[in-house]
Coordinates of C-alpha atoms in Angstrom, one line a residue:
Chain T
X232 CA -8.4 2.8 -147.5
X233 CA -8.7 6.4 -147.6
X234 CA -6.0 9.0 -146.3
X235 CA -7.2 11.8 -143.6
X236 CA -6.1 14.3 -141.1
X237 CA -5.4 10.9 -139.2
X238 CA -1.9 11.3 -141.2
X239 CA -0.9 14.3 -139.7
X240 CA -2.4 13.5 -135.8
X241 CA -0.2 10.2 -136.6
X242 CA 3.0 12.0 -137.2
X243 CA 2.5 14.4 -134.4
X244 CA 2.6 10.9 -132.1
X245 CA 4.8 9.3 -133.7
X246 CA 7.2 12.2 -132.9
X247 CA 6.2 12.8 -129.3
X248 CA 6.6 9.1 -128.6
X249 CA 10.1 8.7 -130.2
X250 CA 10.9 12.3 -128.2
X251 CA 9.5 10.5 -125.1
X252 CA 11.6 7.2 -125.1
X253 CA 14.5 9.3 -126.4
X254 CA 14.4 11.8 -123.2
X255 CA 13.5 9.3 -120.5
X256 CA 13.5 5.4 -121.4
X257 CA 17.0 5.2 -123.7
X258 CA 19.1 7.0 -121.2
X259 CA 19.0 5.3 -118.7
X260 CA 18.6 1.8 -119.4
X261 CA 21.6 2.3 -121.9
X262 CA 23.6 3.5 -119.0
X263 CA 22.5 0.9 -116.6
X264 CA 23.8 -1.6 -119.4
X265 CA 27.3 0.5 -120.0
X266 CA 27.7 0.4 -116.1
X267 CA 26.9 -3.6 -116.0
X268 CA 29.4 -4.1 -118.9
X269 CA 32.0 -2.5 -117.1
X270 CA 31.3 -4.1 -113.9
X271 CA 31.8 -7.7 -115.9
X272 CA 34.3 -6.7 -117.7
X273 CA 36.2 -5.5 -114.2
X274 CA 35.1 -8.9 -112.5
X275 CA 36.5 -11.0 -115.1
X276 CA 39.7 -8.6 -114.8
X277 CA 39.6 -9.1 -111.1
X278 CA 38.9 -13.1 -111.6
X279 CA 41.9 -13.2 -114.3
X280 CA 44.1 -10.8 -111.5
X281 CA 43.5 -13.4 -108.7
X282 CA 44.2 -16.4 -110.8
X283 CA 47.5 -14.5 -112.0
X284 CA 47.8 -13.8 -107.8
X285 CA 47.3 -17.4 -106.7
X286 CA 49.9 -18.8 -109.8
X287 CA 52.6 -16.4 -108.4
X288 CA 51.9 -17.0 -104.8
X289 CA 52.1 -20.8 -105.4
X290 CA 55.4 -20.4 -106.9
X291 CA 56.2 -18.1 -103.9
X292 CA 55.2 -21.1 -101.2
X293 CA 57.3 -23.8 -103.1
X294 CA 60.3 -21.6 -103.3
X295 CA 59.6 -20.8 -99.5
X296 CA 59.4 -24.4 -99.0
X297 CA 62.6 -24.7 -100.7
X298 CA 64.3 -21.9 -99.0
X299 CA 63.1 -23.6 -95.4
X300 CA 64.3 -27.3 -96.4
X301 CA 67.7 -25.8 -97.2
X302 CA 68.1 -24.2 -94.1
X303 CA 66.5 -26.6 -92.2
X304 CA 69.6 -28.9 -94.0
X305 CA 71.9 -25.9 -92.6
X306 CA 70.9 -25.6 -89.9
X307 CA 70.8 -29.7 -88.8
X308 CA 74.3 -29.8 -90.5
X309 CA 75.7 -26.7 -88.2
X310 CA 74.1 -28.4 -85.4
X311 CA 75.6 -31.8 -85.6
X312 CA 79.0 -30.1 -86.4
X313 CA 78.5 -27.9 -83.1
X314 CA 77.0 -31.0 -81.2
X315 CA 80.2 -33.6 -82.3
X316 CA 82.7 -30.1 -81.6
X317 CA 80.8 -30.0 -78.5
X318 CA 81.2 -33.8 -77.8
X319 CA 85.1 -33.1 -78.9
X320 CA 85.9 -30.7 -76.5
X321 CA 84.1 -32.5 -73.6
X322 CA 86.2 -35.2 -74.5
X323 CA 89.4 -33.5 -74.9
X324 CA 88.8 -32.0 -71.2
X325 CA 87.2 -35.0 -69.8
X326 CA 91.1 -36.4 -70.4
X327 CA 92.7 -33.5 -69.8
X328 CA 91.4 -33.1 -66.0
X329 CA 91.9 -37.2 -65.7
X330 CA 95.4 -37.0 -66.5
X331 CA 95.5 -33.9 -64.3
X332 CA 94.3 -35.8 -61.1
X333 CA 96.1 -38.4 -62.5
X334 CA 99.2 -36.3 -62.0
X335 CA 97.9 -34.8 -58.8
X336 CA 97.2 -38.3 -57.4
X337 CA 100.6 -39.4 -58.8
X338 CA 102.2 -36.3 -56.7
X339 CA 100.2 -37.0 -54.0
X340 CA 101.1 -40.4 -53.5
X341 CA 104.7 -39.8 -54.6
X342 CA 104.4 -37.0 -51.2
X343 CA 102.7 -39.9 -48.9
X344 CA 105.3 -42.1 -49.9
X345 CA 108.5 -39.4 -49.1
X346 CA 106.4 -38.6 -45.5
X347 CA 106.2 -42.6 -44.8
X348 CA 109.7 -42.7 -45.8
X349 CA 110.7 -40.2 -43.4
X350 CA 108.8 -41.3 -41.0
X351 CA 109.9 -44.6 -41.8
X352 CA 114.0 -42.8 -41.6
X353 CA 112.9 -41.7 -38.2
X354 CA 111.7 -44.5 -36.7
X355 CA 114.4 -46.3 -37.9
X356 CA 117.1 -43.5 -36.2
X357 CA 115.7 -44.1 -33.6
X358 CA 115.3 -47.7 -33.6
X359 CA 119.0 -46.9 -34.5
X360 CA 119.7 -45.3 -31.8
X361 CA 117.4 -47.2 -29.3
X362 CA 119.6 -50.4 -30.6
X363 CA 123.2 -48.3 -30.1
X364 CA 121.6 -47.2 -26.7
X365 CA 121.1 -51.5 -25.9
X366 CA 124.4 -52.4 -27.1
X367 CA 126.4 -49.3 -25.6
X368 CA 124.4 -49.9 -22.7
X369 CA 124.1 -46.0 -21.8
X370 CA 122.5 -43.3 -22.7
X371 CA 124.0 -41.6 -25.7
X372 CA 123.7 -37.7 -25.7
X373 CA 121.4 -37.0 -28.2
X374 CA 122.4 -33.6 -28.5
X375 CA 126.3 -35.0 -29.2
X376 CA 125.2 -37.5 -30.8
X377 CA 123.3 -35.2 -33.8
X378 CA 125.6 -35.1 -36.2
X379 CA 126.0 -39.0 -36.0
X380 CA 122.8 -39.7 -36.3
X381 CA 122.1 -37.2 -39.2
X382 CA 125.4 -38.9 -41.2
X383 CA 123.1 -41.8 -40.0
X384 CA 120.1 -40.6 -41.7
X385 CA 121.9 -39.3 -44.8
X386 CA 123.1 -42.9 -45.2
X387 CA 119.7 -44.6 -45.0
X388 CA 118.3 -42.0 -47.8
Chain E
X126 CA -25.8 -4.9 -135.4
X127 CA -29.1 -6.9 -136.3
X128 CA -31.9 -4.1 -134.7
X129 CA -33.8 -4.5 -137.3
X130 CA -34.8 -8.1 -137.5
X131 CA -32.5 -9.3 -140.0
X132 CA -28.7 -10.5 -139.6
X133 CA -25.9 -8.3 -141.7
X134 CA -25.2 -9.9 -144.9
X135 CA -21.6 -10.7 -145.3
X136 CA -20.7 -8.0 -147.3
X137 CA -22.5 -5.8 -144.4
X138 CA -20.7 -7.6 -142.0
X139 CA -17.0 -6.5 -143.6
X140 CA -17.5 -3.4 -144.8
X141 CA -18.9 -2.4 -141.3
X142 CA -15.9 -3.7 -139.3
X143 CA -13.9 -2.1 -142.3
X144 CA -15.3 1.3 -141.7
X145 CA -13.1 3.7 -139.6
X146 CA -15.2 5.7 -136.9
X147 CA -14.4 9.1 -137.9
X148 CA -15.0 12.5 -137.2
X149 CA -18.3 12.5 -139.7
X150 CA -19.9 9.9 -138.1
X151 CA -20.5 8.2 -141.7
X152 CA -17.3 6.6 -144.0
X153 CA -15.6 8.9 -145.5
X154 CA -16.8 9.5 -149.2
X155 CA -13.2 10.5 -150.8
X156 CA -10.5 9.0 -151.4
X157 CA -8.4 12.0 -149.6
X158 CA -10.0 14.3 -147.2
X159 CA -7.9 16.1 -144.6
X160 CA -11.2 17.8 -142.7
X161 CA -11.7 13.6 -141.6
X162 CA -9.6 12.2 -139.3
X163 CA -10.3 8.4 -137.7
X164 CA -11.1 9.0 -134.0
X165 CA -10.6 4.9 -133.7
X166 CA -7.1 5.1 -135.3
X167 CA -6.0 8.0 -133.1
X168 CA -7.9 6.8 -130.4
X169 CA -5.6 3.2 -130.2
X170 CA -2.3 4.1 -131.3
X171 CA -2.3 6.9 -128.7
X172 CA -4.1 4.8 -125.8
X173 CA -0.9 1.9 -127.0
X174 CA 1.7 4.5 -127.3
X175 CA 0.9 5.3 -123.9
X176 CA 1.4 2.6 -122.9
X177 CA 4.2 1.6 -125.0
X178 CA 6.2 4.3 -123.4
X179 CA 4.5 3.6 -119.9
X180 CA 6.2 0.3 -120.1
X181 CA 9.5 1.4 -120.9
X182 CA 9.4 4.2 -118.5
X183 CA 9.0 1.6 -116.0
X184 CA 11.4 -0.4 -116.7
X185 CA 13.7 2.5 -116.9
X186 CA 12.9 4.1 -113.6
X187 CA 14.1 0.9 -112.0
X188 CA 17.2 0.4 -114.6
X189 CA 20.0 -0.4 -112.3
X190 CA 23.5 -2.2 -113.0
X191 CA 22.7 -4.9 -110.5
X192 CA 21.3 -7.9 -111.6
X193 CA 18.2 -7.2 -113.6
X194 CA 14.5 -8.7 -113.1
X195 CA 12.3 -10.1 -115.6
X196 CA 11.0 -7.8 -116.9
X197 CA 14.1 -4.9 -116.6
X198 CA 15.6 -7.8 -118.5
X199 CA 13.4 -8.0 -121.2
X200 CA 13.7 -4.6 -122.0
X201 CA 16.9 -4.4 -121.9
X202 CA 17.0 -7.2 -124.2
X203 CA 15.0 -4.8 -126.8
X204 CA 17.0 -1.6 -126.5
X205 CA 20.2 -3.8 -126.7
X206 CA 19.1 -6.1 -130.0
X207 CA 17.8 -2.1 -131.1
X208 CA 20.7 0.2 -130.4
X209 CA 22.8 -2.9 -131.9
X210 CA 20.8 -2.6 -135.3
X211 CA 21.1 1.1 -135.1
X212 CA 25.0 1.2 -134.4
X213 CA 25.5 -1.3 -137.6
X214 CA 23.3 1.1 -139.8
X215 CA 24.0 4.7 -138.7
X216 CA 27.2 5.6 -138.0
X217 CA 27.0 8.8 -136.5
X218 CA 26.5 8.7 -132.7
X219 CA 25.1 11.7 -132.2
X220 CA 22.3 10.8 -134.7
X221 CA 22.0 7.2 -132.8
X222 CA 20.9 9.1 -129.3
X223 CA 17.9 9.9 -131.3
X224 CA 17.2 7.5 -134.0
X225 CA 17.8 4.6 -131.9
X226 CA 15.3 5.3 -129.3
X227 CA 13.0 5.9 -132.3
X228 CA 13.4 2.6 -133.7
X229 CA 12.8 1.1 -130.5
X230 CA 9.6 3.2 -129.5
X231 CA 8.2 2.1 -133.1
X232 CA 9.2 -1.5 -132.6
X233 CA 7.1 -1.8 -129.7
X234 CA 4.6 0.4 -130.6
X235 CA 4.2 -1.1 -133.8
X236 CA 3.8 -4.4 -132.2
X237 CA 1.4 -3.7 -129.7
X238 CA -0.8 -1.9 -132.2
X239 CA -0.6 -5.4 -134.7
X240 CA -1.0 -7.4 -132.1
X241 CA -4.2 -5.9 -131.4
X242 CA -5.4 -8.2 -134.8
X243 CA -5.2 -11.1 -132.4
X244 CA -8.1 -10.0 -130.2
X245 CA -11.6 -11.4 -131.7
X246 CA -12.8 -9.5 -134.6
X247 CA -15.6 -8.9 -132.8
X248 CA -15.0 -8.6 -129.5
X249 CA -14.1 -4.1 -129.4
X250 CA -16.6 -3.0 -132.1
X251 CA -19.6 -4.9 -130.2
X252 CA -18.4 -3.4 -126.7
X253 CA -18.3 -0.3 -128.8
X254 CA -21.5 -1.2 -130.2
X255 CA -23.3 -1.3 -126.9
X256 CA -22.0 1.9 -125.9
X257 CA -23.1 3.5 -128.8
X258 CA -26.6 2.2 -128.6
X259 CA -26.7 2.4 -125.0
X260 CA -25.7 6.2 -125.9
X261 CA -28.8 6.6 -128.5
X262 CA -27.1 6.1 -131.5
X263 CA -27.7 3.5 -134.5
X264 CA -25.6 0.6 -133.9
X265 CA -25.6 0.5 -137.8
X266 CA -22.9 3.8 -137.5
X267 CA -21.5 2.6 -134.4
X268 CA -18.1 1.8 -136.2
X269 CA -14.8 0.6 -134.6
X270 CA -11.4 -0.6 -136.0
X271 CA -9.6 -1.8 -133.4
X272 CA -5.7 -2.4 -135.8
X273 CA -4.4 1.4 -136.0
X274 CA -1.6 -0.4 -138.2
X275 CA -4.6 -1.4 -140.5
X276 CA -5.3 2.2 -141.2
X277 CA -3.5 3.8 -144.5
X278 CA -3.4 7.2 -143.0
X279 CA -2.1 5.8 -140.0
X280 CA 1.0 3.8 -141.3
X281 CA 1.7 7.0 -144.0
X282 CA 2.0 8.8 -141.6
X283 CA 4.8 7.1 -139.3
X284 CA 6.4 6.8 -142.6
X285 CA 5.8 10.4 -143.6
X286 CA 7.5 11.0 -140.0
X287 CA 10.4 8.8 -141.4
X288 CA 10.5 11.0 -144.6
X289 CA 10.7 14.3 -142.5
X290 CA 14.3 12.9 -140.7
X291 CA 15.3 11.3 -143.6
X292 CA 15.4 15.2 -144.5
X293 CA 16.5 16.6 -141.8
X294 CA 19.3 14.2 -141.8
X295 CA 20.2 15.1 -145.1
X296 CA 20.4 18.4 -144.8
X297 CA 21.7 18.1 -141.0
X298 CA 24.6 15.6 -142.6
X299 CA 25.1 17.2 -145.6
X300 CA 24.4 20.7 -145.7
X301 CA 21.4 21.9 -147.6
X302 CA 23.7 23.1 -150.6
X303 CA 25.7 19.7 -150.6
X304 CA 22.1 17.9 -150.6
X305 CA 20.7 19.5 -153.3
X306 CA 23.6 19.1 -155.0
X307 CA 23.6 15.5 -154.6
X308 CA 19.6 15.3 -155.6
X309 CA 21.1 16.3 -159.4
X310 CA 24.9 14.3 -159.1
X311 CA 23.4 11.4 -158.0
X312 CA 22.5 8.9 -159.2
X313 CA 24.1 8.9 -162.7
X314 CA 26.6 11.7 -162.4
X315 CA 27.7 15.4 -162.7
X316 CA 26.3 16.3 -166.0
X317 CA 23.8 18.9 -167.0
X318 CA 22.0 17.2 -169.2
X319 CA 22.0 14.4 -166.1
X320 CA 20.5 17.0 -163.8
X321 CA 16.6 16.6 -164.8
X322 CA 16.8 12.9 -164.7
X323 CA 18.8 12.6 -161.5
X324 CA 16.7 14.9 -160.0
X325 CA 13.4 12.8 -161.0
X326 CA 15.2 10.0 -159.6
X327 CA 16.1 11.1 -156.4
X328 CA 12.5 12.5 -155.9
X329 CA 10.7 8.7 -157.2
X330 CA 13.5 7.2 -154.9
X331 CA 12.0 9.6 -151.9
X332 CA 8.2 9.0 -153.1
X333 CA 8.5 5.1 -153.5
X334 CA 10.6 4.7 -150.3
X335 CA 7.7 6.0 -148.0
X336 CA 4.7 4.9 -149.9
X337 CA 6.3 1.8 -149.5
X338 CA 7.3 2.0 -146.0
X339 CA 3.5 2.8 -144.9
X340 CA 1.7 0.6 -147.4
X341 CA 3.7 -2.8 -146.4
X342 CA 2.5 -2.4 -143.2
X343 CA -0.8 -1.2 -144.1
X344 CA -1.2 -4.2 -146.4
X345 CA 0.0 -7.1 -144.1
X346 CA -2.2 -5.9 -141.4
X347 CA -5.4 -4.9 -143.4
X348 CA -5.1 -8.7 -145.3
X349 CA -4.7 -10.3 -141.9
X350 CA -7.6 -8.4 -140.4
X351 CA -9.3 -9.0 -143.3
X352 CA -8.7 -13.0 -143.5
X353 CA -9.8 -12.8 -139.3
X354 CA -12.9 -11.2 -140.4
X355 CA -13.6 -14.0 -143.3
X356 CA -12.5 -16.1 -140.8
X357 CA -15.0 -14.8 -138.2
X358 CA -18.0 -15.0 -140.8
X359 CA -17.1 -18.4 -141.8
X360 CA -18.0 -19.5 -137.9
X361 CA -21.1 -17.3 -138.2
X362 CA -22.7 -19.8 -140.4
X363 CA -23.7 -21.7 -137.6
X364 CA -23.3 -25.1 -138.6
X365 CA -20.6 -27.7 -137.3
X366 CA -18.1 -27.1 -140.5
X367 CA -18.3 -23.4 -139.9
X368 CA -17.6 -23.9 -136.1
X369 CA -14.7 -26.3 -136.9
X370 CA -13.4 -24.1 -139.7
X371 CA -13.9 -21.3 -138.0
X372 CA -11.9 -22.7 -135.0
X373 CA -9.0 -24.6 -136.8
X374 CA -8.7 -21.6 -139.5
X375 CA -8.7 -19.1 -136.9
X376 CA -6.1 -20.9 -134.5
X377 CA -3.3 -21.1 -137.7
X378 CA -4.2 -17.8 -138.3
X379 CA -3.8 -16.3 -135.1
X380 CA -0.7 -18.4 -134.5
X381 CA 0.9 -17.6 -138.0
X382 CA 0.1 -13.9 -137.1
X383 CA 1.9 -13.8 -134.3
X384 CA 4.8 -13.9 -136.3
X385 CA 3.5 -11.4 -139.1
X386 CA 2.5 -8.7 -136.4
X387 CA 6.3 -9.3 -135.3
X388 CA 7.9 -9.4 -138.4
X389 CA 6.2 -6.2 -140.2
X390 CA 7.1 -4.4 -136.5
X391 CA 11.0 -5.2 -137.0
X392 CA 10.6 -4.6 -141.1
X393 CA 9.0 -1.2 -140.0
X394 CA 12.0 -0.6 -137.5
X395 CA 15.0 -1.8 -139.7
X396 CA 13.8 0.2 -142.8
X397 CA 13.0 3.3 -140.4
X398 CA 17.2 2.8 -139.5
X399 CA 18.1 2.0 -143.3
X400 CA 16.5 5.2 -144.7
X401 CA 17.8 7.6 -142.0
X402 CA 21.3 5.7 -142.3
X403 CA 21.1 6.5 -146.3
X404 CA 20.3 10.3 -145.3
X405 CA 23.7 10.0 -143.7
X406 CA 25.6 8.9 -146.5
X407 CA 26.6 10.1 -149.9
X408 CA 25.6 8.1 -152.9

């Protein structure tokens, strides 16, 4: 238990060694712990970012979801009114063009009817005639005989 | 030790492992003598400072922000439960980016050269004893303390070291006028009839913190080297109550030591912050 120049020689080291950590061990094992902090510190921001991210994009799909039932409603509801307008109008001309050929056939037969009756008027002058010709027993002039046989055929009309 | 034909008696036995190997080549005869210094003392705490600061070079070569090994993990594990310590006690960060690598170097220094008490007693000084012979000299003189911590001058002068930033910092902090006028303010107050009594004060207060610092350590590990070295004698007896003694005395010893070698490192540390953190502030 006795002091010495030890006490000095000590001190000297003691200072060197302290000098030595200070210039080459503290720096950068302090920085290396700073940088890890903050790269933490920004995952856990990042993490708490994407969690925020995935919340509002969750939200976003069921009002999307929302948004495409509704339309999808729309749009079945604007087809069915189109389909039964569609069906409407089909109907509509699907009577419209029977009653036309309805008409036309109508007219047409009506037409057939008036020929056949003409030709029916015809036959019939002539039978007319014919007959006048058996009874008169001569040959009637046709050509005079026009105008009587057209008062003829007005009559039979 | 036993050359001539007769084993040490105990007393030979301690006072030769407690006898620094010096510069004289015989223990020093007075109490203070600054033409001696301990070649043993300077001999271990440089070798373990070495490698004190070896081993947190390395780990700070390799310091990256990635994901730390083992070891980079460990150390970081120092320097962050240090530079915490330091950033509760000193305030000033521009003091910290010198003071807190400090602490840390002396923590582990200071460990490293306690936990040296936990290698057998004997183990160094009879190595150092077969050198000696082996180099023609009387094993009788071949001395060797292995615990640099377990040297007076050793630990004064760490805490001496302390002393000098404690006034540096004072000054540095203060300004010299505004420290001296604080070493006759303070304690008790601004009087001149205060000034010789505050001035004693502040100069005990400076004396009784370093002795202090130095001896604790000093005394923790000179008893513990000292109970290993009772302990070793005890198994030197040669019979089966010294072997078990020895054996179940030196196993709680070494364990319980563990912690003292430990805890007298991070006292050494804490007080090293506390004193340069008073230098920072007024009283």
């Amino acid at each position: 238990m006795n002091l010495n120049a030890t006490l000095i020689a000590q001190l000297v080291v003691f200072f060197i060694l302290a000098w030595f950590t200070m210039k080459f061990v503290w720096p950068p094992i302090v920085k290396a712990l700073d940088e890890r902090a903050k790269k933490i510190a920004d995952g856990l921001a990042a993490a708490d970012k994407a969690k925020a991210d995935l919340a509002l994009a969750e939200k976003k799909v069921v009002e999307e979801l929302r948004k495409a039932r509704e339309s999808a409603g729309d749009v079945r509801a604007s087809a069915e009114k189109q389909a039964s307008q569609l069906i409407d109008e089909a109907r509509a001309e699907a009577s419209r063009i029977v009653s036309q050929a309805r008409e036309a056939a109508e007219a047409e037969a009506g037409a057939a009817a008036q020929r056949a009756k003409e030709a029916l008027r015809d036959q019939v002058a002539n039978l007319a005639v014919a007959g006048a010709e058996k009874i008169l027993r001569r040959e009637i002039n046709a050509q005079v005989h026009a105008e009587l046989l057209a008062n003829l055929k007005q009559e039979l009309q | 030790m036993a050359t001539e034909g007769h084993a040490p008696t105990a007393s030979e036995y301690v006072v030769h492992h407690l006898t620094h190997l010096n510069n004289t080549g015989h223990a020093q005869q007075n109490i203070v003598d600054w033409t001696v210094i301990n070649l043993d003392s300077m001999f271990y705490s440089i070798v373990i400072g070495l490698v004190t600061v070896f081993m947190l070079w390395l780990a700070a070569r390799k310091a990256t922000s990635g994901v730390p090994g083992r070891f980079q993990g460990f150390v970081e594990l120092l320097v962050e439960m240090v530079a915490d310590q330091a950033k509760g006690i000193i305030h000033s960060a521009e003091s910290r980016k010198f003071v807190a690598p400090l602490a840390l170097t002396v923590f582990v220094w200071i460990f490293l050269m306690n936990a040296m008490d936990l290698l057998p007693v004997d183990l160094l000084p009879r190595i150092w004893e077969g050198i000696y012979a082996a180099g023609g000299g009387d094993p009788h003189h071949a001395y060797q303390r292995v615990v640099a911590t377990a040297d007076l001058s050793a630990t004064l002068g760490m805490s001496c070291g302390v002393l000098l930033l404690c006034l540096y910092y004072n000054v540095k902090i203060k300004g010299f006028g505004g420290w001296v006028h604080e070493l006759f303010t303070a304690p008790f107050g601004n009087h001149p009839l205060l000034y010789p009594v505050n001035f004693a004060m502040q100069i005990i207060e400076f004396v009784a913190k370093t002795v202090s610092h130095g001896m604790r350590l000093f005394g923790n590990m000179y008893a513990g080297e000292l109970i290993f070295i009772l302990i070793a004698l005890l198994g030197s007896t040669a019979t089966v109550f010294g072997f078990v003694g020895h054996v179940v005395a030196g196993s709680i010893w070494a364990i319980f030591h563990i912690l003292i070698i430990t805890l007298q490192a991070f006292i050494f540390m804490m007080l090293t912050l506390v004193y340069i953190g008073q230098a920072h502030e007024g009283h």
